[in-house]
Coordinates of C-alpha atoms in Angstrom, one line a residue:
Chain A
M106 CA -66.6 0.1 29.5
N107 CA -69.2 2.2 27.8
Q108 CA -70.9 1.3 24.5
Q109 CA -68.7 3.3 22.3
V110 CA -65.6 1.6 23.6
T111 CA -67.2 -1.8 23.3
Y112 CA -68.1 -1.0 19.7
F113 CA -64.6 0.3 19.0
Q114 CA -63.0 -2.8 20.5
N115 CA -65.3 -5.2 18.6
L116 CA -64.3 -3.4 15.4
Y117 CA -60.6 -3.1 15.8
L118 CA -59.4 -5.9 18.1
P119 CA -59.7 -8.5 15.3
Q120 CA -57.8 -6.2 13.0
I121 CA -55.0 -5.8 15.5
E122 CA -54.8 -9.6 16.0
Q123 CA -54.8 -10.1 12.2
T124 CA -52.0 -7.6 11.8
L125 CA -49.9 -9.4 14.4
E126 CA -50.7 -12.7 12.9
D127 CA -49.9 -11.6 9.3
Y128 CA -46.5 -10.1 10.4
L129 CA -45.4 -13.2 12.4
G130 CA -46.6 -15.5 9.7
Q131 CA -44.7 -13.7 7.0
I132 CA -41.2 -13.4 8.5
K133 CA -38.6 -16.1 8.3
G134 CA -37.1 -17.4 11.4
Q135 CA -36.7 -20.5 13.7
A136 CA -40.1 -22.2 14.2
S137 CA -39.6 -22.7 17.9
L138 CA -38.8 -19.0 18.4
K139 CA -41.8 -17.9 16.5
K140 CA -43.9 -20.3 18.5
A141 CA -42.7 -18.8 21.8
M142 CA -43.3 -15.3 20.5
Q143 CA -46.8 -16.2 19.3
Y144 CA -47.6 -17.9 22.6
S145 CA -47.2 -14.7 24.6
L146 CA -48.7 -12.5 21.9
K147 CA -51.8 -14.6 21.8
A148 CA -52.1 -15.2 25.6
G149 CA -55.2 -13.0 25.9
G150 CA -53.8 -9.5 26.4
K151 CA -56.4 -6.8 26.4
R152 CA -54.5 -4.8 23.7
I153 CA -55.0 -1.6 25.7
R154 CA -51.9 0.1 24.1
P155 CA -52.9 -0.5 20.5
L156 CA -56.5 0.3 21.2
L157 CA -55.6 3.5 23.0
M158 CA -53.4 4.5 20.1
L159 CA -56.1 3.9 17.5
A160 CA -58.7 5.6 19.8
S161 CA -56.4 8.7 20.0
L162 CA -56.0 8.7 16.2
C163 CA -59.8 8.4 15.8
A164 CA -60.6 11.2 18.4
L165 CA -58.3 13.5 16.4
N166 CA -60.2 12.7 13.2
G167 CA -57.4 10.5 11.8
K168 CA -58.1 7.4 9.6
I169 CA -57.3 3.9 10.8
D170 CA -55.6 2.0 8.0
Q171 CA -53.0 -0.7 7.5
N172 CA -50.2 1.7 8.5
S173 CA -51.7 2.7 11.8
L174 CA -52.6 -0.9 12.5
Q175 CA -49.0 -1.9 12.1
V176 CA -47.8 0.8 14.5
A177 CA -50.5 -0.4 16.9
A178 CA -49.4 -4.0 16.6
S179 CA -45.7 -3.0 17.0
L180 CA -46.6 -1.5 20.4
E181 CA -48.2 -4.7 21.5
M182 CA -45.0 -6.6 20.5
V183 CA -42.9 -4.2 22.7
H184 CA -45.4 -4.6 25.6
T185 CA -45.3 -8.4 25.3
Y186 CA -41.5 -8.5 25.2
S187 CA -41.5 -6.5 28.4
L188 CA -43.9 -8.9 30.1
I189 CA -41.8 -12.0 29.1
H190 CA -38.6 -10.5 30.4
D191 CA -40.2 -9.1 33.6
D192 CA -41.6 -12.6 34.4
L193 CA -38.3 -14.3 34.2
P194 CA -37.0 -16.0 37.3
A195 CA -34.1 -13.5 37.6
M196 CA -36.7 -10.7 37.6
D197 CA -40.2 -10.9 39.0
N198 CA -40.2 -14.8 38.8
D199 CA -43.8 -15.1 37.9
D200 CA -45.5 -18.4 36.9
L201 CA -48.8 -17.0 35.7
R202 CA -49.6 -14.2 33.3
R203 CA -53.1 -13.5 31.9
G204 CA -54.2 -16.8 33.4
K205 CA -51.7 -18.9 31.6
P206 CA -48.2 -20.2 32.5
T207 CA -45.6 -17.6 31.7
N208 CA -43.4 -17.9 28.7
H209 CA -40.3 -19.4 30.4
K210 CA -42.6 -22.0 32.2
I211 CA -43.5 -23.4 28.8
F212 CA -40.5 -22.7 26.6
G213 CA -37.6 -22.5 29.2
E214 CA -35.6 -19.4 30.2
A215 CA -33.3 -19.3 27.1
L216 CA -36.1 -19.3 24.6
A217 CA -38.2 -16.8 26.7
I218 CA -35.3 -14.4 26.7
L219 CA -34.8 -14.8 22.9
A220 CA -38.6 -14.5 22.3
G221 CA -38.5 -11.2 24.1
D222 CA -35.5 -10.0 22.2
G223 CA -37.2 -11.0 18.9
L224 CA -40.4 -9.2 19.7
L225 CA -38.6 -6.1 20.7
T226 CA -36.2 -6.1 17.7
N227 CA -38.9 -6.9 15.2
A228 CA -41.4 -4.3 16.5
F229 CA -39.1 -1.8 14.8
D230 CA -39.2 -3.8 11.5
L231 CA -43.0 -3.7 11.7
I232 CA -43.2 0.1 12.2
L233 CA -40.5 0.7 9.5
S234 CA -42.4 -1.5 7.0
T235 CA -45.4 0.9 6.9
K236 CA -46.0 3.0 3.9
L237 CA -46.0 6.2 6.0
N238 CA -43.8 9.0 5.0
P239 CA -40.2 8.5 6.2
H240 CA -40.2 11.6 8.4
L241 CA -43.1 10.2 10.4
Q242 CA -41.7 6.7 10.4
V243 CA -38.4 8.0 11.9
K244 CA -40.3 10.0 14.5
L245 CA -42.6 7.0 15.5
A246 CA -39.7 4.5 15.7
Q247 CA -37.4 6.9 17.6
N248 CA -40.1 7.8 20.1
L249 CA -40.8 4.2 20.6
S250 CA -37.2 3.4 21.3
R251 CA -37.1 6.3 23.8
A252 CA -40.3 5.2 25.5
A253 CA -39.3 1.6 25.7
G254 CA -35.6 2.0 26.4
V255 CA -33.1 3.5 28.9
Q256 CA -35.0 6.8 29.1
G257 CA -38.3 4.9 29.8
M258 CA -39.5 1.4 30.4
V259 CA -36.2 -0.4 31.0
S260 CA -35.2 2.2 33.6
G261 CA -38.6 1.8 35.2
Q262 CA -38.1 -1.9 35.6
V263 CA -34.6 -1.3 37.1
A264 CA -36.1 1.2 39.6
D265 CA -38.9 -1.2 40.4
M266 CA -36.5 -4.0 41.2
A267 CA -34.0 -1.8 43.1
G268 CA -36.9 -0.4 45.2
Q269 CA -38.1 -3.8 46.5
G270 CA -37.9 -3.9 50.3
K271 CA -37.2 -0.2 50.5
Q272 CA -39.8 2.5 51.3
L273 CA -40.0 4.8 48.3
S274 CA -41.5 8.3 48.6
L275 CA -44.7 9.0 46.6
E276 CA -42.7 11.1 44.2
S277 CA -40.2 8.3 43.5
L278 CA -43.0 5.8 43.1
K279 CA -44.7 8.1 40.6
K280 CA -41.4 8.5 38.6
L281 CA -40.9 4.7 38.6
H282 CA -44.4 4.1 37.2
N283 CA -44.2 6.9 34.7
E284 CA -41.1 5.2 33.3
K285 CA -42.3 1.6 33.7
T286 CA -45.9 1.9 32.6
G287 CA -46.5 5.5 31.7
A288 CA -43.9 6.0 29.0
L289 CA -45.3 3.3 26.7
L290 CA -48.9 4.4 27.2
A291 CA -47.9 8.0 26.6
Y292 CA -46.2 6.9 23.4
A293 CA -49.4 5.0 22.4
C294 CA -51.5 8.2 22.6
Q295 CA -48.7 10.3 21.2
A296 CA -48.3 8.0 18.2
G297 CA -52.1 8.3 17.5
A298 CA -51.7 12.0 17.5
L299 CA -48.7 11.9 15.2
L300 CA -50.5 9.7 12.8
A301 CA -53.4 12.1 12.9
G302 CA -51.0 14.8 11.8
V303 CA -52.0 17.3 14.5
D304 CA -49.7 20.1 15.8
D305 CA -47.1 19.6 18.5
N306 CA -49.2 21.2 21.2
L307 CA -51.9 18.6 20.7
V308 CA -49.4 15.8 20.4
A309 CA -48.1 16.9 23.9
K310 CA -51.6 16.9 25.3
L311 CA -52.2 13.3 24.1
S312 CA -48.9 12.3 25.6
K313 CA -49.9 13.8 28.9
F314 CA -53.3 11.9 28.8
G315 CA -51.4 8.7 28.1
L316 CA -49.1 9.3 31.1
E317 CA -52.0 9.9 33.4
F318 CA -53.7 6.9 32.0
G319 CA -50.5 4.9 32.7
L320 CA -50.4 6.1 36.3
A321 CA -54.1 5.3 36.8
F322 CA -53.4 1.9 35.3
Q323 CA -50.6 1.2 37.8
I324 CA -52.5 2.4 40.9
Y325 CA -55.5 0.3 39.8
D326 CA -53.2 -2.7 39.4
D327 CA -51.9 -2.2 42.9
I328 CA -55.4 -2.0 44.2
L329 CA -56.5 -5.2 42.4
D330 CA -53.5 -7.1 43.8
V331 CA -55.0 -6.8 47.3
T332 CA -58.7 -6.9 46.4
K333 CA -58.9 -9.7 43.8
T334 CA -58.0 -13.4 43.8
T335 CA -55.4 -15.1 41.5
V336 CA -58.2 -16.6 39.4
E337 CA -59.9 -13.2 38.9
L338 CA -56.6 -11.5 38.1
G339 CA -55.1 -14.2 35.8
K340 CA -51.8 -13.6 37.6
T341 CA -50.6 -14.4 41.1
A342 CA -52.5 -12.2 43.6
G343 CA -51.0 -10.7 46.8
K344 CA -47.5 -11.0 45.3
D345 CA -46.7 -7.3 45.9
V346 CA -47.0 -7.7 49.7
V347 CA -45.1 -10.9 49.8
E348 CA -42.2 -9.4 47.8
A349 CA -42.3 -6.1 49.7
K350 CA -43.0 -4.2 46.4
N351 CA -43.5 -0.5 46.4
T352 CA -47.1 0.0 45.7
Y353 CA -49.6 2.8 46.2
V354 CA -51.5 0.5 48.6
A355 CA -48.4 -0.1 50.7
L356 CA -47.6 3.6 50.7
L357 CA -51.0 5.1 51.1
G358 CA -53.2 2.3 52.4
L359 CA -56.2 1.0 50.3
A360 CA -58.4 4.1 50.9
G361 CA -55.4 6.4 50.1
A362 CA -54.6 4.5 46.9
K363 CA -58.2 4.8 45.8
Q364 CA -58.1 8.5 46.4
E365 CA -54.9 8.8 44.4
L366 CA -56.5 6.9 41.6
Q367 CA -59.5 9.3 41.6
A368 CA -57.1 12.3 41.6
T369 CA -55.1 10.8 38.6
L370 CA -58.3 10.1 36.7
S371 CA -59.4 13.6 37.3
Q372 CA -56.1 14.9 35.9
A373 CA -56.6 12.7 32.8
T374 CA -60.2 14.1 32.5
D375 CA -58.8 17.7 32.7
V376 CA -56.5 17.0 29.7
L377 CA -59.4 15.6 27.7
A378 CA -61.5 18.7 28.6
D379 CA -58.6 20.8 27.1
I380 CA -58.7 18.8 23.9
T381 CA -62.5 19.2 23.7
L382 CA -62.0 22.9 23.9
M383 CA -59.8 22.6 20.8
G384 CA -62.8 21.2 18.9
Y385 CA -62.4 17.4 19.2
D386 CA -64.9 14.8 20.3
V387 CA -63.1 12.8 23.0
T388 CA -66.0 10.6 24.2
L389 CA -64.2 7.5 23.1
L390 CA -61.1 8.4 25.2
T391 CA -63.3 9.3 28.2
G392 CA -64.8 5.8 27.8
F393 CA -61.4 4.2 28.2
L394 CA -61.2 5.8 31.7
E395 CA -64.1 3.7 32.8
Y396 CA -61.8 0.8 32.7
F397 CA -60.6 1.9 36.2
E398 CA -64.0 1.6 38.0
I399 CA -63.5 0.3 41.5
Chain B
M7 CA -3.3 -6.6 10.3
N8 CA -1.6 -4.6 7.6
Q9 CA -0.5 -1.0 7.9
Q10 CA -3.5 0.6 6.3
V11 CA -5.9 -1.2 8.7
T12 CA -3.8 -0.2 11.6
Y13 CA -3.8 3.4 10.5
F14 CA -7.6 3.2 10.0
Q15 CA -8.1 1.7 13.4
N16 CA -5.9 4.3 15.1
L17 CA -7.8 7.0 13.4
Y18 CA -11.4 5.8 14.0
L19 CA -11.4 3.7 17.1
P20 CA -11.2 6.7 19.4
Q21 CA -14.0 8.3 17.5
I22 CA -16.2 5.2 17.8
E23 CA -15.5 5.1 21.5
Q24 CA -16.3 8.8 21.9
T25 CA -19.6 8.5 20.0
L26 CA -20.7 5.7 22.3
E27 CA -19.6 7.6 25.4
D28 CA -21.3 10.8 24.3
Y29 CA -24.5 9.0 23.6
L30 CA -24.6 7.1 26.9
G31 CA -23.5 10.2 28.8
Q32 CA -26.3 12.3 27.3
I33 CA -29.4 10.0 27.8
K34 CA -31.4 10.0 31.0
G35 CA -31.9 6.7 32.8
Q36 CA -31.1 4.7 36.0
A37 CA -27.5 5.1 37.0
S38 CA -27.1 1.4 37.7
L39 CA -28.5 0.5 34.3
K40 CA -26.2 2.8 32.5
K41 CA -23.2 1.5 34.5
A42 CA -24.0 -2.1 33.5
M43 CA -24.4 -1.1 29.9
Q44 CA -21.1 0.9 29.9
Y45 CA -19.3 -2.0 31.6
S46 CA -19.9 -4.3 28.6
L47 CA -19.5 -1.6 26.0
K48 CA -16.1 -0.7 27.4
A49 CA -14.9 -4.2 28.1
G50 CA -12.4 -4.1 25.3
G51 CA -14.3 -5.2 22.2
K52 CA -12.3 -5.0 19.0
R53 CA -15.2 -3.0 17.3
I54 CA -14.9 -5.1 14.2
R55 CA -18.5 -4.3 13.1
P56 CA -18.2 -0.5 13.4
L57 CA -14.8 -0.6 11.8
L58 CA -15.9 -2.8 8.9
M59 CA -18.9 -0.5 8.4
L60 CA -16.7 2.6 8.2
A61 CA -14.1 0.8 6.1
S62 CA -16.9 -0.2 3.6
L63 CA -18.0 3.4 3.5
C64 CA -14.4 4.6 2.9
A65 CA -13.7 2.0 0.2
L66 CA -16.8 3.3 -1.7
N67 CA -15.5 6.9 -1.5
G68 CA -18.0 7.9 1.2
K69 CA -17.2 10.4 3.9
I70 CA -16.9 9.4 7.6
D71 CA -18.8 12.0 9.7
Q72 CA -20.9 12.2 12.9
N73 CA -23.8 10.5 11.2
S74 CA -21.8 7.5 10.0
L75 CA -20.1 7.3 13.4
Q76 CA -23.5 7.1 15.1
V77 CA -24.6 4.2 12.8
A78 CA -21.3 2.5 13.5
A79 CA -21.7 2.9 17.3
S80 CA -25.3 1.7 17.2
L81 CA -24.0 -1.5 15.6
E82 CA -21.7 -2.0 18.5
M83 CA -24.5 -1.5 21.0
V84 CA -26.5 -4.3 19.3
H85 CA -23.5 -6.6 19.2
T86 CA -22.8 -5.9 22.9
Y87 CA -26.4 -6.6 23.8
S88 CA -26.2 -10.0 22.1
L89 CA -23.0 -10.9 24.0
I90 CA -24.6 -10.0 27.3
H91 CA -27.7 -12.1 26.7
D92 CA -25.8 -15.0 25.1
D93 CA -23.5 -15.2 28.2
L94 CA -26.5 -15.5 30.6
P95 CA -26.7 -18.7 32.8
A96 CA -29.9 -19.7 30.9
M97 CA -28.0 -19.4 27.6
D98 CA -24.3 -20.2 27.2
N99 CA -23.5 -19.6 30.9
D100 CA -20.2 -17.9 30.3
D101 CA -18.2 -16.4 33.2
L102 CA -15.6 -14.6 31.0
R103 CA -15.8 -12.3 28.0
R104 CA -13.0 -10.4 26.6
G105 CA -10.9 -11.4 29.6
K106 CA -13.3 -9.9 32.1
P107 CA -16.2 -11.3 34.2
T108 CA -19.4 -11.3 32.1
N109 CA -22.0 -8.7 32.8
H110 CA -24.3 -10.9 35.0
K111 CA -21.2 -12.0 37.1
I112 CA -20.8 -8.3 38.1
F113 CA -24.3 -6.9 38.0
G114 CA -26.5 -10.0 38.5
E115 CA -28.8 -11.6 36.0
A116 CA -31.7 -9.2 36.2
L117 CA -29.6 -6.1 35.5
A118 CA -27.7 -8.0 32.8
I119 CA -30.9 -8.8 31.0
L120 CA -32.1 -5.2 31.3
A121 CA -28.7 -3.8 30.2
G122 CA -29.0 -5.9 27.1
D123 CA -32.6 -4.8 26.5
G124 CA -31.5 -1.2 26.9
L125 CA -28.5 -1.5 24.5
L126 CA -30.7 -3.1 21.9
T127 CA -33.6 -0.6 22.2
N128 CA -31.4 2.5 22.3
A129 CA -29.3 1.4 19.3
F130 CA -32.4 2.4 17.3
D131 CA -32.6 5.8 19.0
L132 CA -28.9 6.4 18.1
I133 CA -29.4 5.6 14.4
L134 CA -32.7 7.6 14.3
S135 CA -31.0 10.7 15.9
T136 CA -28.6 11.1 13.0
K137 CA -29.1 14.0 10.6
L138 CA -29.3 11.6 7.6
N139 CA -32.2 11.9 5.3
P140 CA -35.2 10.1 6.6
H141 CA -35.4 7.6 3.7
L142 CA -31.9 6.4 4.6
Q143 CA -32.6 6.4 8.3
V144 CA -35.6 4.2 7.8
K145 CA -33.6 1.8 5.6
L146 CA -30.7 1.6 8.0
A147 CA -32.9 1.1 11.1
Q148 CA -35.2 -1.4 9.3
N149 CA -32.3 -3.5 8.0
L150 CA -30.7 -3.4 11.4
S151 CA -33.9 -4.9 13.0
R152 CA -34.0 -7.6 10.3
A153 CA -30.3 -8.5 10.7
A154 CA -30.5 -8.5 14.5
G155 CA -34.0 -9.9 15.0
V156 CA -36.1 -13.0 14.1
Q157 CA -34.9 -13.1 10.5
G158 CA -31.3 -13.0 11.6
M159 CA -29.2 -13.0 14.8
V160 CA -31.9 -14.1 17.3
S161 CA -32.9 -17.1 15.2
G162 CA -29.2 -17.9 14.9
Q163 CA -28.8 -18.1 18.7
V164 CA -31.9 -20.3 18.9
A165 CA -30.5 -22.6 16.3
D166 CA -27.1 -22.7 18.1
M167 CA -28.7 -23.7 21.4
A168 CA -31.1 -26.2 19.8
G169 CA -28.2 -27.8 17.9
Q170 CA -26.1 -28.6 21.0
G171 CA -25.4 -32.2 21.3
K172 CA -26.7 -32.9 17.9
Q173 CA -24.6 -33.4 14.7
L174 CA -25.6 -30.7 12.3
S175 CA -24.8 -31.0 8.6
L176 CA -22.3 -28.5 7.1
E177 CA -25.2 -26.8 5.4
S178 CA -27.2 -26.3 8.6
L179 CA -24.0 -25.1 10.4
K180 CA -23.5 -22.5 7.7
K181 CA -27.1 -21.3 7.9
L182 CA -26.8 -21.1 11.7
H183 CA -23.6 -19.0 11.5
N184 CA -25.0 -16.8 8.7
E185 CA -27.8 -15.9 11.0
K186 CA -26.0 -15.7 14.2
T187 CA -22.8 -13.9 13.1
G188 CA -23.1 -13.3 9.4
A189 CA -26.3 -11.2 9.4
L190 CA -24.9 -8.4 11.6
L191 CA -21.6 -8.3 9.8
A192 CA -23.4 -8.3 6.4
Y193 CA -25.4 -5.4 7.8
A194 CA -22.3 -3.6 8.8
C195 CA -20.8 -3.7 5.3
Q196 CA -24.2 -3.0 3.7
A197 CA -24.8 0.0 6.0
G198 CA -21.4 1.4 4.8
A199 CA -22.5 1.0 1.2
L200 CA -25.9 2.6 1.9
L201 CA -24.2 5.6 3.6
A202 CA -21.9 5.9 0.6
G203 CA -25.0 6.2 -1.6
V204 CA -24.0 3.5 -4.1
D205 CA -26.4 1.5 -6.3
D206 CA -28.3 -1.6 -5.1
N207 CA -26.0 -4.0 -7.0
L208 CA -22.9 -2.7 -5.1
V209 CA -24.9 -2.7 -1.8
A210 CA -25.6 -6.4 -2.4
K211 CA -21.9 -7.0 -3.1
L212 CA -20.9 -5.5 0.2
S213 CA -23.5 -7.5 2.0
K214 CA -22.1 -10.6 0.4
F215 CA -18.6 -9.7 1.5
G216 CA -19.9 -9.1 5.1
L217 CA -21.6 -12.5 5.1
E218 CA -18.4 -14.3 4.0
F219 CA -16.4 -12.3 6.5
G220 CA -18.9 -13.4 9.2
L221 CA -18.5 -17.1 8.2
A222 CA -14.7 -16.8 8.3
F223 CA -15.0 -15.1 11.6
Q224 CA -17.0 -18.0 13.0
I225 CA -14.7 -20.7 11.6
Y226 CA -11.7 -18.8 12.9
D227 CA -13.4 -18.6 16.3
D228 CA -14.0 -22.4 16.3
I229 CA -10.4 -23.0 15.4
L230 CA -9.1 -20.7 18.2
D231 CA -11.3 -22.5 20.7
V232 CA -9.2 -25.6 20.3
T233 CA -5.8 -24.1 19.6
K234 CA -5.6 -21.2 22.2
T235 CA -5.8 -21.0 26.0
T236 CA -8.4 -19.2 28.0
V237 CA -5.9 -16.4 28.8
E238 CA -5.0 -15.9 25.1
L239 CA -8.7 -15.9 24.2
G240 CA -10.0 -13.7 27.0
K241 CA -12.9 -16.2 27.2
T242 CA -13.2 -19.8 28.4
A243 CA -11.2 -22.0 25.9
G244 CA -12.3 -25.6 25.0
K245 CA -15.9 -24.9 25.9
D246 CA -17.2 -25.9 22.5
V247 CA -16.0 -29.5 23.0
V248 CA -17.3 -29.7 26.6
E249 CA -20.7 -28.5 25.6
A250 CA -20.9 -30.6 22.4
K251 CA -21.4 -27.4 20.4
N252 CA -21.6 -27.7 16.7
T253 CA -18.3 -26.3 15.4
Y254 CA -16.4 -26.5 12.1
V255 CA -13.6 -28.3 14.0
A256 CA -16.1 -30.9 15.4
L257 CA -17.6 -31.5 12.0
L258 CA -14.5 -31.3 9.7
G259 CA -11.5 -31.8 12.1
L260 CA -8.9 -29.1 12.6
A261 CA -7.4 -29.5 9.1
G262 CA -10.8 -29.5 7.5
A263 CA -11.9 -26.4 9.4
K264 CA -8.7 -24.6 8.2
Q265 CA -9.4 -25.6 4.7
E266 CA -13.0 -24.3 5.0
L267 CA -11.7 -21.0 6.4
Q268 CA -9.4 -20.6 3.4
A269 CA -12.3 -21.4 1.0
T270 CA -14.5 -18.8 2.7
L271 CA -11.7 -16.2 2.6
S272 CA -11.2 -16.9 -1.0
Q273 CA -15.0 -16.3 -1.6
A274 CA -14.6 -13.0 0.2
T275 CA -11.6 -12.1 -1.9
D276 CA -13.6 -12.9 -5.1
V277 CA -16.3 -10.4 -4.0
L278 CA -13.7 -7.8 -3.4
A279 CA -12.2 -8.5 -6.9
D280 CA -15.6 -7.8 -8.4
I281 CA -15.8 -4.5 -6.5
T282 CA -12.3 -3.6 -7.7
L283 CA -13.5 -4.2 -11.3
M284 CA -16.2 -1.6 -10.7
G285 CA -13.5 1.0 -10.0
Y286 CA -13.1 1.0 -6.3
D287 CA -9.9 0.6 -4.2
V288 CA -10.6 -2.2 -1.7
T289 CA -7.1 -2.5 -0.2
L290 CA -8.5 -1.5 3.2
L291 CA -11.2 -4.3 3.1
T292 CA -8.6 -6.8 1.9
G293 CA -6.5 -5.8 4.9
F294 CA -9.4 -6.8 7.3
L295 CA -9.2 -10.4 6.0
E296 CA -5.7 -10.6 7.4
Y297 CA -7.4 -10.8 10.8
F298 CA -7.9 -14.5 10.1
E299 CA -4.3 -15.5 9.8
I300 CA -3.7 -18.9 11.3

């Protein structure tokens, strides 16, 4: 990561954490449920979605305040719910996540399912408790439901599981990842643009950047699965091969996957160049692409 | 049910079904996921929550239109998600629901979890796609997340599972059911009042009616579990006893539970009397209480 990203992270990560903590601390609910939710929320995620949202807002000259922090935090709640459910024995059956036992390994399957349900449901409460104008709140909450739901992330997970053991085409694999990973990252960047109050054209550009970022993220993840160890990853390495998952590496080989990653990053850079031409300083967003150095 | 309720049902049930069908038909997403969602949505639910919402709206002289039908339908999506997740092997492990195999029995656990996730997430999309004014949309969506989430239904399910095999006090049992069943029924009546545009005092009265209705619903359900057969119920009878569930019958005996049901219905009737004094005709809502005849 470059210096600007590091500075940005150091500044806003604590505020994202605080917003999550304040919200969870303030709502009523069963103590065991809140504990299970907090466990996964605090399990050391990199907060890429909230950070990318706030960075998009910043790049478009918007102001980061309590409202935007709540939208950012709600995004992390949705992401965390998806990880808890994806890790369940009936799904990917993962024991490790971010270097720690997965939620159901600690709290049992029932509470893990309910912790996920709670994080998802209450993410909407958090967005809808902002002091933003109601038009914007509706748009932000609706777009989140579309990114996370049947038109996006949930369908992506279904496609991912249905595709196991089958050889998907590159096109199908892209579609799968656009839904599973891209939709929420596109939403993150889009939400930043919506909060900045820019026009629809620019909102669409940010969405596009987020989608390419999501694809890069997934290809990078596929590459790491074969090049890193379980300890380095904080999750079980080599699982993709064992489970005959459709990955860029399986489809294109390691060199091919690296090439595809570069092509995707170049698409993302092109979008940022467009935004620069519209008069914005996107250095910070460019910095986030350095995450994918291999 | 009395004649007015029957007439109301005959008029609006097909419109609720149509609204659900139109929404599911129109959104993009994996075919297998939509099929699993539709299976449970169409598995013969009585649509009590949407009907009660529309009846509350009607009683307060509001107009039933496409907007209110969408809010009603979203409520059924949330209810259906909760049934799918509650039936999972890790939770209540139920094979039968509404006389049919439960979702995971047909589609497998993974797709059942995701179908639930999809129904929950997209319920917000459906509310937020109405043409209602954004202030009202925000309030409706936020109150739904609070009724369904950590402050409500999800905590109720956690308490229900945690309480198995333990003897809860009547107070704890009431709290559990207010969260697990009452919160969403209170929301249904409250949403009807919000859509009718009445003042906060009247909105609160409708919420209170919904909460008492929910409690009656649960006590009635506990009574049926010991007095009806699996075929009559459409779900496995006698399960509460086998699983040492906390029920009104276990706590108070059958006669005591029946007495508690009458007391709860009388509370609900008192609220309706208050609303009548404010100049509204609540015959329709009174009719819904006949559901609990034993």
